[in-house]
Amino acid sequence: MDHIIQAGGEVIINLRNPNAPVAQGTPNAAQTPQEHGNDPSPESQMSPEDEVLYMFRVQVSAQHLISASPVFKNLLPTDWEETYLQNGPVEITAEGWDLHAFLCFLFAIHNKGYRTPRNLETLAKVAVIAHYYECRSALDNMLGAWLPRLQVTPIRCSRDMILWVWISWFFHCPVHFNHSTSAVMTFYDNEIKDLGFPIPPRLIRALNKGRRKAIEFLLTSLSETLEDFEWGDMGCGHECRRIVCEHLTRWMKRNGLDPVPEAPFTNLSYNAIMGYLEAFQIGVCGCDESKFTIFAPYSDLEEDIGGLHLPLYD
């Protein structure tokens, strides 16, 4: 036996092809663990003899599996108790899960905190496993110990931000959800995707919509400001308007904002545009009126896009 979650447990889980990529596609809820897997790899194309060797056996409690997960309940034969008494532990198969994440998951549904997710990536994998086996609530007792060990604020890295969105949505963490969705919309410089995690499509659509609308507002305001100086009566006079127009046009071209980008705004983030605005210098004229007029539309803007509210996406 490779791992014992419950000594004397009535079930042996054979974890085949462990540590397969978890976010290259998501298990279909209608599949059994034996059917779930990624594209064929050298490991999955092994001969039957080698495949048996490339497997971990984990002893667990049938009652804990049944109590935690309807999927496990359906995997076990209805006469599992009789089978156990006559032939010993009942064997079922799981496929492809990360070994450490799978053990964290199994210890958790057995109410044992011996294994803790080491990092954000592992916790995201635990969440995928719990989602597949339909037993999120069985992990609630452990979540309070797991989350404080991780970085609370999403790092400005696209993948980590998506991991936090997935984790906070799945485990129903409203504060983390608000922070992580804000970070994704603010710092993402491309169309937001689920990276293979089972994030609801409508949540991904809401994130893309929030990012797109915020960027469109900034770009529209910049274009309108330029038009006001070019064709209106902004500034302190004709020469002031000419200087501001030339300087603002050069500034927009230098920062890739002229011609005005279009959705999905590839390689452009809300945070980047706000940074450009903060660094903008008015040029030769520099009168108070031109300064005020240029920056008035942005003076009340937050540096970050407001995050989403979890109850709307339950």
mmCIF file of C-alpha atoms in Angstrom:
data_model
loop_
_atom_site.group_PDB
_atom_site.id
_atom_site.type_symbol
_atom_site.label_atom_id
_atom_site.label_comp_id
_atom_site.label_asym_id
_atom_site.label_seq_id
_atom_site.Cartn_x
_atom_site.Cartn_y
_atom_site.Cartn_z
ATOM 1 C CA MET A 1 0.000 0.000 0.000
ATOM 2 C CA ASP A 2 1.486 3.358 -1.034
ATOM 3 C CA HIS A 3 -0.641 5.653 1.135
ATOM 4 C CA ILE A 4 -3.024 4.959 3.996
ATOM 5 C CA ILE A 5 -5.649 7.597 4.732
ATOM 6 C CA GLN A 6 -7.710 5.271 6.915
ATOM 7 C CA ALA A 7 -6.076 2.164 8.369
ATOM 8 C CA GLY A 8 -8.297 -0.841 7.748
ATOM 9 C CA GLY A 9 -10.306 1.139 5.202
ATOM 10 C CA GLU A 10 -12.735 -0.796 3.045
ATOM 11 C CA VAL A 11 -11.699 0.848 -0.248
ATOM 12 C CA ILE A 12 -8.489 1.012 -2.265
ATOM 13 C CA ILE A 13 -8.277 3.835 -4.802
ATOM 14 C CA ASN A 14 -5.874 3.083 -7.628
ATOM 15 C CA LEU A 15 -4.582 6.435 -8.883
ATOM 16 C CA ARG A 16 -3.340 5.826 -12.413
ATOM 17 C CA ASN A 17 -1.256 8.208 -14.522
ATOM 18 C CA PRO A 18 -0.752 10.614 -11.596
ATOM 19 C CA ASN A 19 0.359 14.219 -12.024
ATOM 20 C CA ALA A 20 -1.137 14.709 -15.482
ATOM 21 C CA PRO A 21 -1.664 18.393 -16.428
ATOM 22 C CA VAL A 22 -4.791 19.574 -14.634
ATOM 23 C CA ALA A 23 -5.653 22.725 -16.584
ATOM 24 C CA GLN A 24 -5.323 21.472 -20.149
ATOM 25 C CA GLY A 25 -9.005 20.609 -20.151
ATOM 26 C CA THR A 26 -11.553 19.767 -17.522
ATOM 27 C CA PRO A 27 -13.018 16.348 -16.668
ATOM 28 C CA ASN A 28 -16.555 15.980 -17.886
ATOM 29 C CA ALA A 29 -18.974 15.499 -14.998
ATOM 30 C CA ALA A 30 -20.549 12.586 -16.827
ATOM 31 C CA GLN A 31 -17.266 10.704 -17.019
ATOM 32 C CA THR A 32 -16.040 8.251 -14.458
ATOM 33 C CA PRO A 33 -12.513 8.773 -13.090
ATOM 34 C CA GLN A 34 -11.337 5.917 -15.291
ATOM 35 C CA GLU A 35 -12.518 7.820 -18.363
ATOM 36 C CA HIS A 36 -11.087 11.198 -17.379
ATOM 37 C CA GLY A 37 -7.733 12.057 -18.860
ATOM 38 C CA ASN A 38 -5.787 14.393 -21.101
ATOM 39 C CA ASP A 39 -4.438 13.859 -24.577
ATOM 40 C CA PRO A 40 -2.339 10.729 -24.957
ATOM 41 C CA SER A 41 1.131 11.080 -23.477
ATOM 42 C CA PRO A 42 4.053 8.643 -23.214
ATOM 43 C CA GLU A 43 2.814 7.643 -19.764
ATOM 44 C CA SER A 44 -0.758 6.980 -20.925
ATOM 45 C CA GLN A 45 0.516 4.888 -23.846
ATOM 46 C CA MET A 46 2.412 2.458 -21.616
ATOM 47 C CA SER A 47 1.904 -1.263 -21.918
ATOM 48 C CA PRO A 48 -0.587 -2.774 -19.436
ATOM 49 C CA GLU A 49 2.303 -4.189 -17.382
ATOM 50 C CA ASP A 50 4.080 -0.812 -17.135
ATOM 51 C CA GLU A 51 0.820 0.997 -16.485
ATOM 52 C CA VAL A 52 0.176 -1.109 -13.401
ATOM 53 C CA LEU A 53 3.541 -0.021 -12.038
ATOM 54 C CA TYR A 54 2.788 3.647 -12.753
ATOM 55 C CA MET A 55 0.048 3.807 -10.152
ATOM 56 C CA PHE A 56 -0.439 4.722 -6.504
ATOM 57 C CA ARG A 57 -2.696 2.721 -4.202
ATOM 58 C CA VAL A 58 -4.487 4.644 -1.467
ATOM 59 C CA GLN A 59 -6.498 3.011 1.329
ATOM 60 C CA VAL A 60 -9.566 4.976 2.410
ATOM 61 C CA SER A 61 -12.807 4.667 4.343
ATOM 62 C CA ALA A 62 -15.925 3.799 2.346
ATOM 63 C CA GLN A 63 -18.194 5.670 4.743
ATOM 64 C CA HIS A 64 -16.172 8.883 4.412
ATOM 65 C CA LEU A 65 -16.241 8.628 0.621
ATOM 66 C CA ILE A 66 -19.988 8.034 0.557
ATOM 67 C CA SER A 67 -20.735 10.817 3.050
ATOM 68 C CA ALA A 68 -18.598 13.330 1.176
ATOM 69 C CA SER A 69 -19.285 12.595 -2.478
ATOM 70 C CA PRO A 70 -22.224 11.330 -4.558
ATOM 71 C CA VAL A 71 -19.713 10.473 -7.282
ATOM 72 C CA PHE A 72 -17.784 8.133 -4.985
ATOM 73 C CA LYS A 73 -21.083 6.700 -3.771
ATOM 74 C CA ASN A 74 -22.021 5.795 -7.342
ATOM 75 C CA LEU A 75 -18.585 4.322 -8.028
ATOM 76 C CA LEU A 76 -18.844 1.862 -5.156
ATOM 77 C CA PRO A 77 -20.926 -1.277 -5.716
ATOM 78 C CA THR A 78 -24.183 -1.331 -3.791
ATOM 79 C CA ASP A 79 -23.028 -4.485 -1.998
ATOM 80 C CA TRP A 80 -19.609 -3.064 -1.095
ATOM 81 C CA GLU A 81 -19.946 -4.104 2.570
ATOM 82 C CA GLU A 82 -20.595 -7.723 1.669
ATOM 83 C CA THR A 83 -17.819 -7.645 -0.918
ATOM 84 C CA TYR A 84 -15.412 -6.250 1.662
ATOM 85 C CA LEU A 85 -16.297 -8.936 4.210
ATOM 86 C CA GLN A 86 -15.854 -11.715 1.660
ATOM 87 C CA ASN A 87 -12.929 -10.499 -0.446
ATOM 88 C CA GLY A 88 -11.277 -7.608 1.363
ATOM 89 C CA PRO A 89 -11.085 -3.955 0.222
ATOM 90 C CA VAL A 90 -13.095 -2.895 -2.809
ATOM 91 C CA GLU A 91 -10.934 -1.316 -5.523
ATOM 92 C CA ILE A 92 -11.895 1.689 -7.640
ATOM 93 C CA THR A 93 -9.815 3.739 -10.056
ATOM 94 C CA ALA A 94 -9.011 7.432 -10.410
ATOM 95 C CA GLU A 95 -7.042 8.886 -13.280
ATOM 96 C CA GLY A 96 -4.559 11.706 -13.736
ATOM 97 C CA TRP A 97 -4.872 13.665 -10.496
ATOM 98 C CA ASP A 98 -1.844 15.356 -8.984
ATOM 99 C CA LEU A 99 -0.763 13.001 -6.194
ATOM 100 C CA HIS A 100 -0.167 15.633 -3.510
ATOM 101 C CA ALA A 101 -3.438 17.425 -4.309
ATOM 102 C CA PHE A 102 -5.331 14.118 -4.325
ATOM 103 C CA LEU A 103 -3.921 13.155 -0.919
ATOM 104 C CA CYS A 104 -4.765 16.612 0.484
ATOM 105 C CA PHE A 105 -8.295 16.117 -0.804
ATOM 106 C CA LEU A 106 -8.658 12.615 0.654
ATOM 107 C CA PHE A 107 -7.250 13.567 4.053
ATOM 108 C CA ALA A 108 -9.650 16.522 4.126
ATOM 109 C CA ILE A 109 -12.782 14.475 3.450
ATOM 110 C CA HIS A 110 -11.609 12.098 6.189
ATOM 111 C CA ASN A 111 -11.403 15.131 8.536
ATOM 112 C CA LYS A 112 -7.654 14.767 8.871
ATOM 113 C CA GLY A 113 -5.427 17.781 8.400
ATOM 114 C CA TYR A 114 -2.180 15.895 7.901
ATOM 115 C CA ARG A 115 -1.707 17.194 4.359
ATOM 116 C CA THR A 116 -1.860 20.869 3.417
ATOM 117 C CA PRO A 117 -1.710 22.381 -0.087
ATOM 118 C CA ARG A 118 1.797 23.810 -0.393
ATOM 119 C CA ASN A 119 0.943 26.592 -2.805
ATOM 120 C CA LEU A 120 -1.760 28.254 -4.855
ATOM 121 C CA GLU A 121 -1.382 25.815 -7.738
ATOM 122 C CA THR A 122 -1.954 22.803 -5.467
ATOM 123 C CA LEU A 123 -5.025 24.338 -3.842
ATOM 124 C CA ALA A 124 -6.440 25.037 -7.302
ATOM 125 C CA LYS A 125 -5.902 21.359 -8.157
ATOM 126 C CA VAL A 126 -7.617 20.295 -4.922
ATOM 127 C CA ALA A 127 -10.564 22.478 -5.922
ATOM 128 C CA VAL A 128 -10.723 20.832 -9.361
ATOM 129 C CA ILE A 129 -10.772 17.389 -7.718
ATOM 130 C CA ALA A 130 -13.483 18.449 -5.258
ATOM 131 C CA HIS A 131 -15.489 19.944 -8.120
ATOM 132 C CA TYR A 132 -15.236 16.690 -10.063
ATOM 133 C CA TYR A 133 -16.330 14.582 -7.080
ATOM 134 C CA GLU A 134 -19.054 17.125 -6.174
ATOM 135 C CA CYS A 135 -18.022 17.578 -2.565
ATOM 136 C CA ARG A 136 -17.022 21.186 -1.967
ATOM 137 C CA SER A 137 -18.776 21.383 1.407
ATOM 138 C CA ALA A 138 -16.729 18.442 2.699
ATOM 139 C CA LEU A 139 -13.631 20.670 2.558
ATOM 140 C CA ASP A 140 -15.098 23.641 4.429
ATOM 141 C CA ASN A 141 -13.528 22.636 7.742
ATOM 142 C CA MET A 142 -10.042 22.608 6.219
ATOM 143 C CA LEU A 143 -10.310 25.808 4.209
ATOM 144 C CA GLY A 144 -9.787 28.034 7.236
ATOM 145 C CA ALA A 145 -6.401 26.422 7.811
ATOM 146 C CA TRP A 146 -5.389 26.367 4.147
ATOM 147 C CA LEU A 147 -6.062 29.917 2.966
ATOM 148 C CA PRO A 148 -3.956 31.831 5.543
ATOM 149 C CA ARG A 149 -0.886 29.922 4.348
ATOM 150 C CA LEU A 150 -1.220 31.403 0.866
ATOM 151 C CA GLN A 151 -0.709 34.873 -0.535
ATOM 152 C CA VAL A 152 -4.054 36.622 -0.035
ATOM 153 C CA THR A 153 -3.691 39.342 -2.683
ATOM 154 C CA PRO A 154 -3.329 37.963 -6.200
ATOM 155 C CA ILE A 155 0.149 38.413 -7.599
ATOM 156 C CA ARG A 156 0.264 40.434 -10.820
ATOM 157 C CA CYS A 157 0.737 37.309 -12.867
ATOM 158 C CA SER A 158 -2.033 36.258 -15.224
ATOM 159 C CA ARG A 159 -2.090 32.607 -14.160
ATOM 160 C CA ASP A 160 -2.047 33.302 -10.412
ATOM 161 C CA MET A 161 -4.906 35.772 -10.779
ATOM 162 C CA ILE A 162 -7.028 33.191 -12.595
ATOM 163 C CA LEU A 163 -6.163 30.585 -9.943
ATOM 164 C CA TRP A 164 -7.459 32.946 -7.261
ATOM 165 C CA VAL A 165 -10.653 33.613 -9.209
ATOM 166 C CA TRP A 166 -11.231 29.862 -9.522
ATOM 167 C CA ILE A 167 -10.405 29.077 -5.871
ATOM 168 C CA SER A 168 -12.407 31.962 -4.395
ATOM 169 C CA TRP A 169 -15.432 31.200 -6.580
ATOM 170 C CA PHE A 170 -15.427 27.461 -5.899
ATOM 171 C CA PHE A 171 -14.872 27.748 -2.140
ATOM 172 C CA HIS A 172 -17.296 30.688 -1.777
ATOM 173 C CA CYS A 173 -14.800 33.260 -0.418
ATOM 174 C CA PRO A 174 -16.407 36.660 -1.152
ATOM 175 C CA VAL A 175 -13.502 38.894 -0.079
ATOM 176 C CA HIS A 176 -10.917 36.908 -2.037
ATOM 177 C CA PHE A 177 -13.333 36.779 -4.975
ATOM 178 C CA ASN A 178 -13.776 40.547 -4.998
ATOM 179 C CA HIS A 179 -10.016 41.154 -4.799
ATOM 180 C CA SER A 180 -9.064 38.580 -7.412
ATOM 181 C CA THR A 181 -11.691 39.615 -9.960
ATOM 182 C CA SER A 182 -10.598 43.226 -9.516
ATOM 183 C CA ALA A 183 -6.977 42.243 -10.118
ATOM 184 C CA VAL A 184 -7.814 40.219 -13.234
ATOM 185 C CA MET A 185 -9.805 43.024 -14.856
ATOM 186 C CA THR A 186 -7.245 45.661 -13.870
ATOM 187 C CA PHE A 187 -3.978 43.950 -14.814
ATOM 188 C CA TYR A 188 -4.908 41.443 -17.532
ATOM 189 C CA ASP A 189 -3.518 42.560 -20.896
ATOM 190 C CA ASN A 190 -5.484 40.181 -23.082
ATOM 191 C CA GLU A 191 -8.822 38.437 -23.316
ATOM 192 C CA ILE A 192 -9.522 36.643 -20.035
ATOM 193 C CA LYS A 193 -9.843 32.855 -20.312
ATOM 194 C CA ASP A 194 -10.449 30.055 -17.818
ATOM 195 C CA LEU A 195 -7.113 28.294 -18.543
ATOM 196 C CA GLY A 196 -8.932 24.961 -18.446
ATOM 197 C CA PHE A 197 -10.338 25.380 -14.929
ATOM 198 C CA PRO A 198 -14.113 24.832 -14.588
ATOM 199 C CA ILE A 199 -14.900 28.512 -14.022
ATOM 200 C CA PRO A 200 -18.494 29.301 -15.084
ATOM 201 C CA PRO A 201 -18.587 30.810 -18.599
ATOM 202 C CA ARG A 202 -20.838 33.653 -17.441
ATOM 203 C CA LEU A 203 -18.214 34.660 -14.883
ATOM 204 C CA ILE A 204 -15.534 34.752 -17.583
ATOM 205 C CA ARG A 205 -17.897 36.835 -19.736
ATOM 206 C CA ALA A 206 -18.475 39.250 -16.848
ATOM 207 C CA LEU A 207 -14.725 39.646 -16.294
ATOM 208 C CA ASN A 208 -14.108 40.369 -19.964
ATOM 209 C CA LYS A 209 -17.021 42.800 -20.066
ATOM 210 C CA GLY A 210 -15.784 44.679 -16.986
ATOM 211 C CA ARG A 211 -12.245 44.921 -18.363
ATOM 212 C CA ARG A 212 -13.454 45.952 -21.822
ATOM 213 C CA LYS A 213 -15.840 48.664 -20.586
ATOM 214 C CA ALA A 214 -13.231 50.201 -18.274
ATOM 215 C CA ILE A 215 -10.590 50.348 -21.016
ATOM 216 C CA GLU A 216 -13.116 51.669 -23.550
ATOM 217 C CA PHE A 217 -14.063 54.466 -21.164
ATOM 218 C CA LEU A 218 -10.443 55.582 -20.800
ATOM 219 C CA LEU A 219 -9.786 55.442 -24.544
ATOM 220 C CA THR A 220 -13.026 57.248 -25.401
ATOM 221 C CA SER A 221 -12.269 59.966 -22.860
ATOM 222 C CA LEU A 222 -8.784 60.454 -24.292
ATOM 223 C CA SER A 223 -10.149 60.726 -27.833
ATOM 224 C CA GLU A 224 -12.819 63.198 -26.736
ATOM 225 C CA THR A 225 -10.236 65.272 -24.868
ATOM 226 C CA LEU A 226 -8.056 65.441 -27.968
ATOM 227 C CA GLU A 227 -11.044 66.492 -30.088
ATOM 228 C CA ASP A 228 -12.008 69.170 -27.556
ATOM 229 C CA PHE A 229 -8.547 70.725 -27.784
ATOM 230 C CA GLU A 230 -8.355 70.328 -31.544
ATOM 231 C CA TRP A 231 -11.791 71.686 -32.457
ATOM 232 C CA GLY A 232 -13.107 73.348 -29.302
ATOM 233 C CA ASP A 233 -12.138 76.269 -27.117
ATOM 234 C CA MET A 234 -10.178 74.413 -24.434
ATOM 235 C CA GLY A 235 -6.943 75.810 -23.035
ATOM 236 C CA CYS A 236 -5.912 79.430 -22.684
ATOM 237 C CA GLY A 237 -5.746 80.189 -26.403
ATOM 238 C CA HIS A 238 -5.010 78.946 -29.902
ATOM 239 C CA GLU A 239 -1.303 78.359 -29.224
ATOM 240 C CA CYS A 240 -2.108 76.473 -26.024
ATOM 241 C CA ARG A 241 -4.523 74.197 -27.898
ATOM 242 C CA ARG A 242 -1.981 73.543 -30.645
ATOM 243 C CA ILE A 243 0.751 72.615 -28.145
ATOM 244 C CA VAL A 244 -1.525 70.339 -26.140
ATOM 245 C CA CYS A 245 -2.866 68.598 -29.267
ATOM 246 C CA GLU A 246 0.615 67.922 -30.621
ATOM 247 C CA HIS A 247 1.917 66.733 -27.298
ATOM 248 C CA LEU A 248 -1.128 64.576 -26.530
ATOM 249 C CA THR A 249 -1.069 63.039 -30.029
ATOM 250 C CA ARG A 250 2.618 62.135 -29.738
ATOM 251 C CA TRP A 251 2.015 60.733 -26.278
ATOM 252 C CA MET A 252 -0.868 58.540 -27.503
ATOM 253 C CA LYS A 253 1.152 57.226 -30.457
ATOM 254 C CA ARG A 254 4.153 56.497 -28.247
ATOM 255 C CA ASN A 255 2.006 54.450 -25.878
ATOM 256 C CA GLY A 256 0.145 52.551 -28.579
ATOM 257 C CA LEU A 257 -3.117 54.474 -28.103
ATOM 258 C CA ASP A 258 -3.251 56.084 -31.565
ATOM 259 C CA PRO A 259 -4.857 54.709 -33.620
ATOM 260 C CA VAL A 260 -7.269 53.863 -30.829
ATOM 261 C CA PRO A 261 -7.014 50.121 -29.986
ATOM 262 C CA GLU A 262 -10.079 47.926 -30.340
ATOM 263 C CA ALA A 263 -11.392 45.081 -28.205
ATOM 264 C CA PRO A 264 -10.164 42.615 -27.017
ATOM 265 C CA PHE A 265 -7.276 45.079 -26.397
ATOM 266 C CA THR A 266 -4.395 42.664 -26.854
ATOM 267 C CA ASN A 267 -1.250 43.643 -24.917
ATOM 268 C CA LEU A 268 -3.092 46.500 -23.211
ATOM 269 C CA SER A 269 -4.374 46.663 -19.648
ATOM 270 C CA TYR A 270 -6.412 49.171 -17.670
ATOM 271 C CA ASN A 271 -3.515 49.487 -15.240
ATOM 272 C CA ALA A 272 -1.103 50.307 -18.073
ATOM 273 C CA ILE A 273 -3.295 53.142 -19.371
ATOM 274 C CA MET A 274 -3.662 54.585 -15.870
ATOM 275 C CA GLY A 275 0.115 54.447 -15.562
ATOM 276 C CA TYR A 276 0.486 56.316 -18.853
ATOM 277 C CA LEU A 277 -1.884 59.012 -17.584
ATOM 278 C CA GLU A 278 0.025 59.438 -14.336
ATOM 279 C CA ALA A 279 3.282 59.850 -16.263
ATOM 280 C CA PHE A 280 1.847 62.302 -18.804
ATOM 281 C CA GLN A 281 3.511 65.727 -18.949
ATOM 282 C CA ILE A 282 1.602 68.679 -20.367
ATOM 283 C CA GLY A 283 4.329 70.140 -22.607
ATOM 284 C CA VAL A 284 5.417 73.722 -23.298
ATOM 285 C CA CYS A 285 2.283 75.664 -22.388
ATOM 286 C CA GLY A 286 1.427 73.953 -19.145
ATOM 287 C CA CYS A 287 -1.283 76.422 -18.167
ATOM 288 C CA ASP A 288 -3.591 75.515 -15.318
ATOM 289 C CA GLU A 289 -6.588 75.382 -17.629
ATOM 290 C CA SER A 290 -5.044 72.855 -19.996
ATOM 291 C CA LYS A 291 -3.837 70.683 -17.143
ATOM 292 C CA PHE A 292 -7.226 70.723 -15.463
ATOM 293 C CA THR A 293 -9.122 70.058 -18.677
ATOM 294 C CA ILE A 294 -6.993 67.073 -19.682
ATOM 295 C CA PHE A 295 -7.102 65.303 -16.360
ATOM 296 C CA ALA A 296 -10.617 66.216 -15.207
ATOM 297 C CA PRO A 297 -12.263 63.077 -16.699
ATOM 298 C CA TYR A 298 -9.813 60.845 -14.812
ATOM 299 C CA SER A 299 -9.558 62.601 -11.454
ATOM 300 C CA ASP A 300 -12.287 60.495 -9.858
ATOM 301 C CA LEU A 301 -11.200 57.173 -11.346
ATOM 302 C CA GLU A 302 -9.970 54.407 -9.099
ATOM 303 C CA GLU A 303 -6.581 52.887 -9.836
ATOM 304 C CA ASP A 304 -8.224 49.449 -9.894
ATOM 305 C CA ILE A 305 -11.432 48.256 -11.518
ATOM 306 C CA GLY A 306 -13.966 47.318 -8.854
ATOM 307 C CA GLY A 307 -14.239 43.583 -8.244
ATOM 308 C CA LEU A 308 -17.315 41.434 -8.794
ATOM 309 C CA HIS A 309 -19.703 40.345 -6.042
ATOM 310 C CA LEU A 310 -19.754 36.605 -5.424
ATOM 311 C CA PRO A 311 -23.510 36.187 -4.681
ATOM 312 C CA LEU A 312 -24.246 37.220 -8.278
ATOM 313 C CA TYR A 313 -22.260 34.236 -9.586
ATOM 314 C CA ASP A 314 -23.213 31.433 -7.191
#
